[in-house]
Amino acid sequence: MATQKKARVTIKDVAQLAGVSPSTVSFVINNVKHQSISPETRKRILQCADQLGYRPHYYASSIRNGKSHTIGVVTTYRVNSMYFLDLINGVMAETDQEGYGVVICPHAGKGEGLSTSFLDYFREGRIDGVVFISSAHSEEKSHECDYISLFRKHEIPFSVIYGYTDFPGVCYANTNFYEDGRRAARLLISRGCQRIGYVAALDKDNRTPYMPKTEQDRIDGYIAALREAGLSHHLFMFPRDFHAGDYTALTCEVKNLHADGFITCWATFGLQMLTLLREVGQRVPEDTRMISLDSLPYLSHTAPALSAMRMPFYEMARCGTRMLVDQLNQRPIDQPRMLFDATMEERTSTL
Amino acid sequence: MATQKKARVTIKDVAQLAGVSPSTVSFVINNVKHQSISPETRKRILQCADQLGYRPHYYASSIRNGKSHTIGVVTTYRVNSMYFLDLINGVMAETDQEGYGVVICPHAGKGEGLSTSFLDYFREGRIDGVVFISSAHSEEKSHECDYISLFRKHEIPFSVIYGYTDFPGVCYANTNFYEDGRRAARLLISRGCQRIGYVAALDKDNRTPYMPKTEQDRIDGYIAALREAGLSHHLFMFPRDFHAGDYTALTCEVKNLHADGFITCWATFGLQMLTLLREVGQRVPEDTRMISLDSLPYLSHTAPALSAMRMPFYEMARCGTRMLVDQLNQRPIDQPRMLFDATMEERTSTL
DNA sequence: GTGAAAGCGCTAACAA
DNA sequence: TTGTTAGCGCTTTCAC
């Protein structure tokens, strides 16, 4: 005779083995308050459950108490940004602790426009709420609003991570862009820099400045720090991937400034600037110091190693997730608008 | 009076609106074979469902037919490797198509040792099977076996991605390390290189060679390519992050070889080698060409831009997921041992 | 071609 | 302190 298909161990099996009713087992397993259980019974039940390797069927209990105990992660962009690693880790750190599950709501189709898979997930009872990962520093301005109105229309609990809108009653876990710019500038100043340039980006058309509010915030912070120190500011707008094209004009610009410090809006710009400075014979950090306002995972291996501000994605994700879970459990949220600072990763380029 | 809490739309609601019984709705929604439904009824039901925004409760149907229609992703390491992005995208590309959900089985605790959260997930009926993401190229040798025996012991369907074991009856989606080494070498040869060095890594102790089977495979491929071309091989063993310490000895070694081409086992090594070569006055790619056997994001911004082999994590994940889903649906698996080639990302350093 | 009813595994109000 | 029982929303056999 063939091996019997190993059947699921149910609450009934445990009840039978322990000689009690299923409900008693349920009470014990779930540690129900206001339900007294004699110590012996409790112990016996726990033992039996253990012995049989019993685990409550997640879906069955979910269906009964009307909560999936799972949250959905919704992203505006496809899941290919490096930030996503920190984000997912942050989300999971919090959900693990709270006994929630996580599912990533997939981007239907090619990925343009807003993806509404979360809506199906919600209506199918697979998620109780959404951690919405926005994209404060990118162009897709309008989408955050669209998503938020969808959440509201369908009464889906949610929190926003890395967002740029500012709706009352909505929970945000954001980055403190102003402080990032300010701290980077202060670091350079503390290293003795006097002429500090800020390298920002042109838009994809290589003409108009790429200036979302977040970038403006950083620049404001940079300017504020310089002003405090009695220094004047110098703003450059460089095309993306300028190193791929002809950038002699930019080289002149940079030379003319005689800067002894640079802040770049992105690490990719920082890398390109390092090359540019080497080409014009300026040593980093001896002649010119440099720090970028976001980070990459291998900056310690560039030459010189590029200092950077690591964006606080892990922290934002934890916080945003916690706020969502608090909502789901009707716990009060003390501070619905949280700002996180980047972490300074100081390396050779600012020593 | 307060707004009524918006209740879930159930199959009963649809049935009522359409003037039929719940079972009929179920038949229509699930497109049940061998159950004839009059065209008018079908149409009416579909309309009503649409009108009410009905979506079947995922958990309720799962519980009825005994499948969660969800697969778990289990990783040996914590979710911080950059590979994870490609992996998760690959997994989801396949699951979306098949109507499966994905959950990431979290690493309990600090992350040492094997994490058994997947076991609970399985017993709780939250996942039907596991896509196991191993770590062929890392030290945690023993774990893959441990995981596999656990899967088997608990009769959990699974497939292995990026694995190094070779159990009969197990589905693998792996990288073709031998070919990677061979192709990299052939590229350099085709560019005219005659003296090609391979830079491998020492273990974390900085003494013993770090030589998992996968690394040996690459080196074998490299040697084979050189032999085909009548060239001899030159193997270096460098400590990790050698650039952080005193590496004058290594510099001499490199100089003495008078190499005109280098293959590095990792991109981080490639970056460090670029710096080292610049320091000894060798131009890349004019004097010496270089390619690394794994990739990093934004390598196009290093100077010179580093050529690399992008590991086929996306492809492996898709394939491994497909094999798992096939298992779950008792579909035959034509080829349980799949090998994928890396993608050549040619940049300045090998031009 | 359609409906009634049992039951998946679990929870919670109510009885005992 | 414990057991009985009626569902949660859905599927599926069987009867009509």
XYZ file of C-alpha atoms (C1' of nucleotides) in Angstrom:
734
model
C 0.000 0.000 0.000
C 1.247 3.451 -0.900
C 2.280 5.876 1.780
C -0.688 7.772 3.104
C -0.608 11.431 2.082
C 0.480 13.190 5.245
C -2.671 15.031 6.275
C -2.733 18.380 7.978
C -2.714 18.426 11.766
C -5.812 20.331 12.833
C -7.038 21.761 16.052
C -9.328 18.750 16.322
C -6.396 16.368 16.390
C -4.858 18.281 19.237
C -8.181 18.437 21.059
C -8.706 14.736 20.676
C -5.241 13.846 21.868
C -5.556 16.142 24.865
C -9.075 14.966 25.563
C -10.623 18.442 25.372
C -12.754 20.325 22.895
C -11.403 22.328 19.964
C -12.439 25.611 21.503
C -10.366 24.955 24.581
C -7.374 24.347 22.398
C -8.096 27.540 20.524
C -8.235 29.480 23.779
C -4.909 28.122 24.883
C -3.159 28.536 21.555
C -4.305 32.116 21.203
C -3.789 32.979 24.823
C -7.233 34.499 25.007
C -7.715 37.010 27.812
C -10.754 36.755 30.068
C -10.784 33.035 29.622
C -9.411 31.074 32.498
C -7.899 27.697 31.799
C -6.662 25.346 34.449
C -2.891 25.130 34.461
C -2.901 21.377 33.905
C -5.160 21.567 30.860
C -3.134 24.386 29.398
C 0.067 22.481 29.880
C -1.347 19.283 28.462
C -2.734 21.036 25.416
C 0.515 22.808 24.740
C 2.344 19.531 25.021
C 0.002 17.750 22.648
C 0.195 20.583 20.138
C 3.931 20.436 20.292
C 4.000 16.693 19.969
C 1.860 16.740 16.850
C 3.711 19.701 15.410
C 0.482 21.620 15.279
C 0.348 25.059 13.736
C -2.934 26.892 13.319
C -4.021 27.275 9.738
C -3.263 30.878 8.953
C -5.986 31.363 6.388
C -8.633 29.655 8.466
C -8.096 31.937 11.420
C -7.777 34.938 9.159
C -11.069 34.177 7.527
C -12.717 33.834 10.879
C -11.548 37.073 12.399
C -11.703 39.050 9.194
C -8.080 40.156 9.001
C -5.417 38.794 6.731
C -2.652 39.865 9.094
C -0.640 40.668 6.042
C 0.421 43.995 4.620
C 1.122 44.845 1.017
C 4.119 46.753 -0.255
C 3.301 49.032 -3.170
C 5.996 50.799 -5.134
C 5.648 53.553 -7.681
C 8.541 52.316 -9.742
C 9.463 48.802 -10.613
C 11.339 46.874 -7.987
C 14.764 47.547 -9.412
C 16.026 50.438 -7.417
C 18.755 49.562 -5.021
C 16.874 51.308 -2.295
C 14.444 48.462 -2.399
C 16.744 46.211 -0.431
C 16.828 48.537 2.532
C 13.137 49.138 2.201
C 12.104 45.511 2.197
C 14.415 44.772 5.092
C 12.962 47.631 7.062
C 9.418 46.546 6.369
C 10.151 42.977 7.321
C 12.006 43.878 10.478
C 8.816 45.458 11.706
C 6.309 42.935 10.409
C 8.235 39.974 11.821
C 8.072 41.533 15.196
C 4.364 42.182 14.937
C 3.495 38.791 13.502
C 2.380 40.218 10.189
C 3.156 38.790 6.782
C 4.341 40.819 3.801
C 3.488 40.552 0.176
C 4.856 42.681 -2.591
C 2.050 43.912 -4.781
C 3.283 43.322 -8.293
C 3.397 45.881 -11.026
C 0.991 44.718 -13.635
C 2.181 44.992 -17.213
C 4.996 47.161 -18.442
C 5.131 49.336 -15.370
C 4.011 52.714 -16.624
C 1.128 54.405 -14.893
C -0.132 53.393 -11.519
C -0.396 49.756 -10.753
C -3.591 48.691 -9.057
C -2.828 45.126 -8.083
C -3.002 46.225 -4.459
C -6.675 46.943 -4.985
C -7.401 43.380 -6.006
C -5.269 42.107 -3.169
C -7.249 44.177 -0.747
C -10.614 43.144 -2.070
C -9.528 39.539 -2.099
C -8.812 39.839 1.600
C -5.107 39.162 1.138
C -3.872 42.370 2.713
C -5.172 44.570 5.495
C -3.322 47.670 4.432
C -0.579 49.105 2.295
C 2.875 50.496 2.848
C 3.194 52.830 -0.061
C 6.722 53.484 -1.218
C 6.771 56.711 -3.108
C 9.631 58.358 -4.858
C 10.111 61.808 -3.454
C 13.142 62.529 -5.537
C 11.870 61.491 -8.919
C 9.717 62.992 -11.578
C 6.593 60.948 -11.186
C 5.048 63.765 -9.284
C 1.423 63.171 -9.847
C 1.302 59.514 -8.986
C 1.595 59.866 -5.237
C -1.641 61.815 -5.190
C -3.350 59.315 -7.441
C -2.376 56.427 -5.244
C -3.447 58.204 -2.107
C -6.855 59.046 -3.483
C -7.304 55.432 -4.511
C -6.415 54.240 -1.030
C -8.895 56.634 0.429
C -11.653 55.866 -2.002
C -11.436 52.196 -1.149
C -10.811 52.845 2.529
C -7.518 50.999 2.481
C -5.333 51.785 5.484
C -1.934 52.983 4.326
C 1.226 54.839 5.180
C 3.614 56.671 2.867
C 7.342 56.177 2.741
C 9.664 58.604 1.006
C 6.776 60.766 -0.076
C 6.497 64.405 -1.032
C 2.839 65.218 -0.577
C 1.432 66.531 2.636
C -2.152 65.444 3.183
C -3.569 65.932 6.647
C -4.305 62.693 8.444
C -1.826 60.715 6.361
C 1.212 59.025 7.918
C 4.557 59.829 6.327
C 8.069 58.563 6.939
C 10.328 60.831 4.941
C 13.863 61.983 4.475
C 15.129 65.240 5.809
C 16.554 66.590 2.577
C 17.273 70.028 3.967
C 19.420 68.589 6.735
C 21.245 66.335 4.278
C 22.399 69.294 2.244
C 23.229 71.256 5.340
C 25.230 68.511 6.992
C 27.231 67.745 3.871
C 28.162 71.405 3.547
C 29.072 71.670 7.212
C 31.322 68.655 6.913
C 33.252 70.258 4.071
C 33.445 73.532 5.972
C 34.745 71.736 9.033
C 37.477 70.278 6.816
C 38.522 73.781 5.881
C 36.807 74.157 2.523
C 36.034 77.753 1.525
C 34.749 77.521 -1.998
C 32.169 74.808 -2.116
C 30.239 73.975 -5.278
C 26.980 72.068 -5.492
C 26.510 69.873 -8.545
C 22.855 69.352 -9.392
C 21.354 67.639 -12.397
C 19.643 68.674 -15.556
C 16.497 66.890 -16.541
C 16.555 64.091 -19.061
C 16.262 66.637 -21.848
C 19.675 67.996 -20.781
C 18.263 71.521 -20.749
C 15.859 72.288 -17.932
C 17.101 71.983 -14.356
C 15.943 68.891 -12.545
C 14.555 70.527 -9.475
C 11.945 68.640 -7.495
C 11.144 70.080 -4.112
C 13.466 67.598 -2.468
C 16.419 68.836 -4.497
C 15.491 72.406 -3.677
C 15.443 71.458 -0.004
C 18.939 70.047 -0.148
C 20.227 73.104 -1.931
C 18.555 75.328 0.628
C 20.301 73.381 3.349
C 23.604 73.723 1.544
C 23.148 77.452 1.126
C 22.115 77.877 4.735
C 25.257 76.148 5.953
C 27.461 78.292 3.755
C 25.709 81.454 4.845
C 26.212 80.567 8.483
C 29.915 80.309 7.731
C 29.952 83.524 5.721
C 30.665 81.738 2.454
C 28.979 82.141 -0.890
C 27.438 79.339 -2.902
C 28.037 78.085 -6.419
C 25.496 76.000 -8.204
C 26.253 73.816 -11.219
C 23.723 72.089 -13.392
C 25.240 69.139 -15.189
C 23.638 66.790 -17.659
C 23.222 63.209 -16.534
C 25.987 60.851 -17.601
C 27.957 63.840 -18.797
C 31.036 61.692 -18.860
C 29.665 59.748 -21.779
C 29.608 62.832 -24.006
C 31.800 65.845 -24.637
C 32.161 67.743 -21.418
C 34.988 70.160 -22.046
C 32.681 73.077 -21.318
C 31.829 71.659 -17.940
C 35.495 71.101 -17.231
C 36.161 74.796 -17.823
C 33.305 75.781 -15.554
C 34.705 73.625 -12.809
C 38.238 74.876 -13.293
C 37.163 78.501 -13.197
C 35.540 78.128 -9.851
C 38.771 77.030 -8.173
C 36.641 75.113 -5.743
C 38.096 73.229 -2.817
C 34.941 71.280 -2.149
C 32.042 69.722 -4.046
C 28.688 68.325 -3.087
C 26.985 66.228 -5.734
C 23.327 65.413 -5.734
C 23.971 61.782 -6.673
C 26.769 59.292 -6.204
C 26.890 58.700 -9.937
C 27.722 62.376 -10.332
C 30.292 62.065 -7.607
C 32.040 59.277 -9.485
C 32.067 61.277 -12.687
C 33.346 64.348 -10.872
C 36.195 62.346 -9.375
C 37.256 61.438 -12.881
C 36.866 64.981 -14.123
C 38.968 66.387 -11.303
C 41.665 63.819 -11.926
C 41.729 64.871 -15.546
C 42.248 68.519 -14.673
C 44.977 67.566 -12.233
C 43.186 68.309 -8.990
C 43.878 65.830 -6.237
C 41.062 64.568 -4.048
C 40.992 65.144 -1.142
C 44.209 67.209 -0.972
C 43.119 69.977 -3.337
C 39.403 69.399 -3.497
C 37.070 67.460 -1.228
C 33.931 65.743 -2.391
C 30.793 64.215 -0.952
C 27.685 62.910 -2.661
C 24.147 63.070 -1.341
C 23.293 59.475 -1.990
C 25.285 56.311 -1.762
C 26.213 53.199 -3.700
C 27.263 49.840 -2.285
C 30.870 49.862 -3.452
C 32.028 53.395 -2.873
C 34.796 52.214 -0.569
C 36.436 50.642 -3.614
C 36.549 53.672 -5.829
C 39.691 55.753 -5.969
C 39.605 57.800 -3.919
C 36.837 56.275 -1.850
C 33.857 58.591 -2.194
C 32.198 60.001 0.907
C 28.432 59.932 0.768
C 25.207 60.321 2.669
C 23.400 57.009 2.907
C 19.690 57.638 2.606
C 17.688 56.289 5.540
C 15.499 53.853 3.634
C 15.682 51.132 6.215
C 14.626 53.490 8.955
C 11.857 55.026 6.889
C 10.498 51.611 6.013
C 10.478 50.488 9.625
C 8.748 53.604 10.732
C 6.189 53.597 7.943
C 5.389 49.978 8.596
C 5.019 50.560 12.286
C 2.623 53.408 11.660
C 0.541 51.227 9.378
C 0.420 48.382 11.867
C -0.552 50.815 14.583
C -3.411 52.003 12.432
C -4.543 48.458 11.778
C -4.608 47.782 15.491
C -6.321 51.097 16.235
C -3.369 52.179 18.267
C -2.867 55.928 18.457
C -0.092 57.365 16.319
C 1.826 59.973 18.243
C 3.621 61.591 15.350
C 2.276 60.969 11.849
C 4.948 62.952 10.040
C 8.413 61.553 10.622
C 11.669 62.798 9.144
C 14.848 60.758 9.045
C 18.384 61.906 8.538
C 20.807 60.274 6.181
C 23.855 58.525 7.590
C 27.171 60.154 6.895
C 29.560 57.678 5.305
C 32.839 59.464 5.483
C 35.577 58.092 3.276
C 38.805 59.256 1.728
C 37.342 61.956 -0.478
C 36.625 64.256 2.451
C 39.528 63.463 4.750
C -25.783 58.330 11.970
C -22.236 57.251 11.272
C -21.257 55.847 7.921
C -21.875 52.146 7.770
C -18.635 50.166 7.710
C -18.311 49.094 4.098
C -18.819 45.341 4.263
C -17.151 42.829 2.015
C -18.888 41.901 -1.204
C -19.438 38.150 -1.076
C -20.526 35.558 -3.517
C -23.941 35.688 -1.905
C -24.361 39.317 -2.801
C -23.623 38.563 -6.400
C -25.952 35.559 -6.339
C -28.737 37.602 -4.862
C -28.358 40.417 -7.343
C -28.286 37.977 -10.238
C -31.155 35.968 -8.825
C -29.223 32.702 -8.755
C -27.614 30.552 -6.110
C -24.080 31.002 -4.805
C -22.945 27.766 -6.379
C -23.901 28.954 -9.818
C -21.888 32.104 -9.301
C -18.957 30.013 -8.189
C -19.200 27.888 -11.312
C -19.163 30.924 -13.514
C -16.419 32.769 -11.694
C -14.128 29.766 -11.721
C -15.032 28.703 -15.220
C -15.639 25.169 -14.059
C -15.367 22.521 -16.753
C -18.074 19.892 -17.116
C -20.612 22.302 -15.779
C -22.821 23.822 -18.386
C -24.244 27.241 -17.739
C -26.706 28.972 -19.980
C -25.120 31.900 -21.779
C -27.637 34.390 -20.400
C -27.031 33.358 -16.794
C -23.295 33.472 -17.262
C -23.455 36.916 -18.748
C -25.784 38.218 -16.089
C -23.629 36.856 -13.294
C -20.470 38.326 -14.755
C -22.182 41.661 -15.065
C -23.423 41.623 -11.501
C -20.023 40.614 -10.187
C -18.457 43.435 -12.094
C -21.044 45.904 -10.950
C -20.493 45.067 -7.292
C -16.731 44.948 -7.703
C -16.756 41.389 -6.495
C -13.497 39.563 -5.980
C -13.452 36.088 -4.466
C -11.954 35.924 -1.028
C -8.520 34.483 -1.580
C -8.210 32.791 1.760
C -11.688 31.334 1.681
C -11.141 29.614 -1.628
C -7.662 28.566 -0.588
C -8.978 26.952 2.529
C -11.586 25.086 0.566
C -9.313 23.621 -2.051
C -6.388 23.076 0.241
C -3.832 25.178 -1.602
C -2.563 28.574 -0.614
C -1.602 29.435 -4.193
C 1.368 31.199 -2.749
C 5.030 30.316 -2.841
C 7.676 31.201 -0.311
C 11.088 32.628 -1.112
C 13.792 31.321 1.201
C 17.280 32.766 1.173
C 20.402 31.443 2.851
C 21.767 34.875 3.498
C 19.972 37.933 4.660
C 18.189 39.914 2.025
C 20.964 42.402 1.488
C 22.733 41.127 -1.528
C 22.099 43.154 -4.607
C 21.326 39.984 -6.457
C 18.115 39.918 -4.535
C 16.549 42.545 -6.751
C 16.941 40.459 -9.868
C 15.864 37.387 -7.987
C 12.658 38.827 -6.650
C 11.805 40.310 -10.011
C 12.374 36.986 -11.683
C 10.254 35.151 -9.167
C 7.442 37.638 -9.461
C 7.509 37.719 -13.233
C 6.662 34.040 -13.163
C 4.208 34.003 -10.275
C 2.202 36.914 -11.661
C 1.701 35.027 -14.830
C 0.626 31.885 -13.024
C -1.648 33.639 -10.560
C 0.458 32.745 -7.573
C 1.339 35.019 -4.703
C 4.813 35.410 -3.215
C 5.927 35.820 0.330
C 9.461 36.243 1.516
C 10.137 33.904 4.394
C 11.910 36.045 6.925
C 15.188 35.233 8.569
C 14.444 34.737 12.212
C 16.865 36.403 14.605
C 20.351 37.540 13.726
C 20.598 35.499 10.567
C 23.223 32.883 11.397
C 22.359 29.257 10.880
C 19.441 28.099 8.838
C 16.223 29.940 9.194
C 13.163 27.757 9.502
C 10.380 30.279 9.190
C 9.414 28.591 5.919
C 8.530 25.501 7.915
C 5.997 27.370 9.992
C 4.681 29.063 6.892
C 4.193 25.713 5.258
C 2.504 24.125 8.214
C 0.304 27.143 8.612
C -0.885 26.612 5.073
C 0.505 29.931 3.895
C 2.736 28.530 1.174
C 2.485 25.530 -1.085
C 6.182 25.287 -1.810
C 9.510 27.023 -1.636
C 11.879 28.650 -4.070
C 15.152 28.153 -2.309
C 17.802 30.713 -3.148
C 21.133 29.246 -2.324
C 24.507 30.849 -2.543
C 26.691 28.755 -4.781
C 29.568 31.153 -4.585
C 29.765 31.665 -0.865
C 31.155 29.821 2.063
C 27.985 28.560 3.645
C 28.578 25.208 2.029
C 26.754 22.930 4.355
C 23.508 24.839 4.539
C 22.149 23.923 1.144
C 22.137 20.273 2.139
C 20.505 21.055 5.450
C 17.750 23.021 3.816
C 17.126 20.358 1.233
C 16.855 17.603 3.787
C 14.411 19.720 5.751
C 12.270 20.285 2.670
C 12.254 16.592 2.003
C 11.565 15.574 5.554
C 8.498 17.772 5.616
C 7.550 16.959 2.048
C 7.686 20.575 0.988
C 7.854 21.020 -2.773
C 10.859 23.129 -3.676
C 13.315 24.176 -6.322
C 16.870 25.430 -5.930
C 18.265 28.583 -7.449
C 21.981 29.291 -7.635
C 22.808 26.052 -5.875
C 25.877 23.859 -5.825
C 24.599 20.476 -4.690
C 23.431 17.832 -7.105
C 20.701 15.663 -5.626
C 18.799 13.448 -8.017
C 15.169 14.436 -8.427
C 15.802 18.027 -7.330
C 15.191 20.967 -9.661
C 18.066 23.386 -10.066
C 18.449 26.666 -11.930
C 22.134 27.481 -11.815
C 24.848 29.591 -13.328
C 27.290 28.254 -15.823
C 30.442 29.302 -14.036
C 32.741 27.450 -16.369
C 31.370 29.281 -19.369
C 31.631 32.623 -17.580
C 35.356 32.187 -17.062
C 35.789 30.905 -20.560
C 33.882 33.690 -22.253
C 35.647 36.414 -20.311
C 38.997 34.981 -21.322
C 37.936 34.625 -24.932
C 36.831 38.240 -25.013
C 40.237 39.409 -23.857
C 41.932 37.119 -26.335
C 39.767 38.459 -29.129
C 40.934 41.936 -28.131
C 44.494 40.832 -28.646
C 45.545 40.096 -25.082
C 48.364 37.564 -24.740
C 49.223 37.578 -21.069
C 46.014 37.310 -19.135
C 45.954 37.109 -15.358
C 43.093 35.846 -13.219
C 42.646 37.555 -9.880
C 40.949 35.317 -7.341
C 40.332 35.957 -3.668
C 41.789 34.781 -0.429
C 39.445 33.720 2.300
C 38.492 36.060 5.086
C 41.566 34.961 7.014
C 43.680 36.472 4.203
C 45.702 33.260 3.983
C 43.885 30.298 2.499
C 42.582 30.568 -1.051
C 38.877 31.106 -1.357
C 38.076 28.322 -3.728
C 34.526 27.010 -3.770
C 33.703 24.701 -6.624
C 32.134 27.572 -8.526
C 35.339 29.560 -8.449
C 37.261 26.511 -9.566
C 34.826 26.154 -12.460
C 35.421 29.693 -13.613
C 39.155 29.246 -13.393
C 38.905 26.009 -15.337
C 36.954 27.861 -18.020
C 39.571 30.604 -18.081
C 42.393 28.094 -18.377
C 40.589 26.187 -21.094
C 40.156 29.319 -23.180
C 43.815 30.223 -22.812
C 44.910 26.724 -23.689
C 42.773 26.777 -26.823
C 44.646 29.900 -27.820
C 48.017 28.456 -26.881
C 48.485 30.880 -23.986
C 49.547 30.141 -20.436
C 47.634 31.165 -17.356
C 48.596 33.238 -14.345
C 46.648 32.985 -11.142
C 46.739 35.625 -8.409
C 45.261 35.279 -4.972
C 44.553 38.657 -3.430
C 43.178 39.467 -0.019
C 39.765 41.063 0.046
C 39.747 44.835 0.233
C 43.477 44.801 -0.352
C 43.318 48.430 -1.223
C 42.566 49.301 2.362
C 45.895 47.913 3.568
C 49.493 47.876 2.413
C 49.610 46.217 -0.968
C 53.047 47.025 -2.300
C 53.827 43.330 -2.549
C 50.777 42.762 -4.703
C 51.748 45.699 -6.872
C 55.121 44.075 -7.544
C 53.481 40.782 -8.403
C 51.239 42.499 -10.896
C 54.058 44.524 -12.401
C 56.247 41.456 -12.839
C 53.655 39.660 -14.866
C 53.536 42.393 -17.526
C 49.970 41.370 -18.163
C 47.891 42.914 -20.894
C 44.627 41.556 -19.547
C 42.997 40.766 -16.230
C 39.955 38.849 -15.176
C 38.796 39.465 -11.631
C 36.484 37.190 -9.744
C 34.464 40.108 -8.385
C 33.675 43.619 -9.512
C 34.994 45.009 -6.230
C 38.335 43.470 -7.134
C 38.066 44.927 -10.585
C 37.626 48.414 -9.137
C 40.618 47.995 -6.880
C 42.694 46.653 -9.733
C 41.816 49.664 -11.858
C 43.252 51.867 -9.149
C 46.326 49.709 -8.731
C 47.044 49.766 -12.453
C 46.664 53.524 -12.558
C 49.167 53.801 -9.738
C 51.738 51.734 -11.593
C 51.167 53.799 -14.701
C 49.392 51.232 -16.825
C 46.555 52.606 -18.889
C 43.289 50.736 -19.156
C 42.346 49.624 -21.758
C 45.306 50.761 -23.867
C 47.989 48.817 -22.000
C 45.899 46.397 -20.029
C 42.320 45.264 -20.417
C 40.087 44.228 -17.571
C 36.819 42.430 -16.996
C 35.177 41.262 -13.793
C 33.060 38.160 -13.357
C 30.236 39.820 -11.545
C 28.617 43.172 -11.908
C 27.564 46.176 -9.859
C 25.118 48.942 -10.636
C 26.478 52.042 -12.329
C 29.812 50.545 -13.345
C 29.480 52.755 -16.387
C 30.432 55.677 -14.147
C 33.742 54.365 -12.938
C 36.863 55.493 -14.750
C 37.409 53.721 -16.963
C 34.023 52.051 -17.100
C 34.548 48.467 -15.997
C 33.409 45.613 -18.215
C 31.669 42.839 -16.345
C 29.633 39.689 -16.600
C 26.166 40.226 -15.194
C 25.084 37.088 -13.395
C 21.782 35.681 -14.670
C 19.831 35.953 -11.448
C 16.655 37.119 -13.079
C 16.691 34.214 -15.491
C 17.539 31.697 -12.802
C 14.738 32.958 -10.605
C 12.206 32.748 -13.385
C 13.242 29.260 -14.274
C 13.368 28.011 -10.698
C 9.955 29.462 -10.008
C 8.500 27.933 -13.108
C 9.841 24.544 -12.132
C 8.306 24.851 -8.701
C 4.945 25.890 -10.057
C 5.053 22.996 -12.500
C 5.652 20.650 -9.615
C 2.764 22.113 -7.682
C 0.479 21.562 -10.635
C 1.842 18.070 -11.251
C 3.072 19.151 -14.615
C 6.049 17.213 -15.917
C 9.404 18.962 -15.771
C 11.349 18.340 -18.921
C 14.765 19.424 -17.740
C 15.313 19.656 -13.991
C 18.875 20.902 -14.166
C 19.164 24.228 -15.936
C 22.286 26.301 -16.497
C 22.261 29.980 -17.393
C 24.977 32.092 -18.875
C 25.945 35.497 -17.599
C 25.387 38.547 -19.774
C 28.461 40.261 -21.080
C 28.409 43.963 -20.238
C 31.195 45.332 -22.312
C 32.449 48.763 -21.372
C 35.548 50.872 -21.798
C 37.923 48.648 -19.871
C 37.988 46.002 -22.591
C 37.683 48.134 -25.700
C -28.977 24.013 -16.173
C -29.487 25.209 -11.370
C -29.822 24.938 -6.226
C -29.338 22.851 -1.410
C -26.269 21.623 1.732
C -22.038 19.866 3.733
C -17.733 21.102 5.129
C -12.477 23.301 4.745
C -10.047 24.809 9.910
C -10.797 27.999 12.962
C -13.085 31.383 16.544
C -16.331 33.139 19.885
C -20.854 33.628 21.835
C -23.444 31.030 24.699
C -24.531 26.938 27.589
C -23.384 23.825 30.907
C -13.421 25.767 33.730
C -14.872 23.501 29.589
C -17.946 22.054 25.618
C -21.475 23.020 21.969
C -22.441 25.264 18.078
C -22.933 28.589 14.527
C -20.751 30.674 11.285
C -16.367 33.236 8.164
C -16.694 32.821 2.298
C -16.100 29.572 -0.649
C -16.319 24.917 -3.442
C -18.423 20.779 -4.872
C -21.256 16.698 -4.684
C -25.626 15.366 -5.444
C -30.347 15.951 -6.161
C -33.814 18.206 -8.795
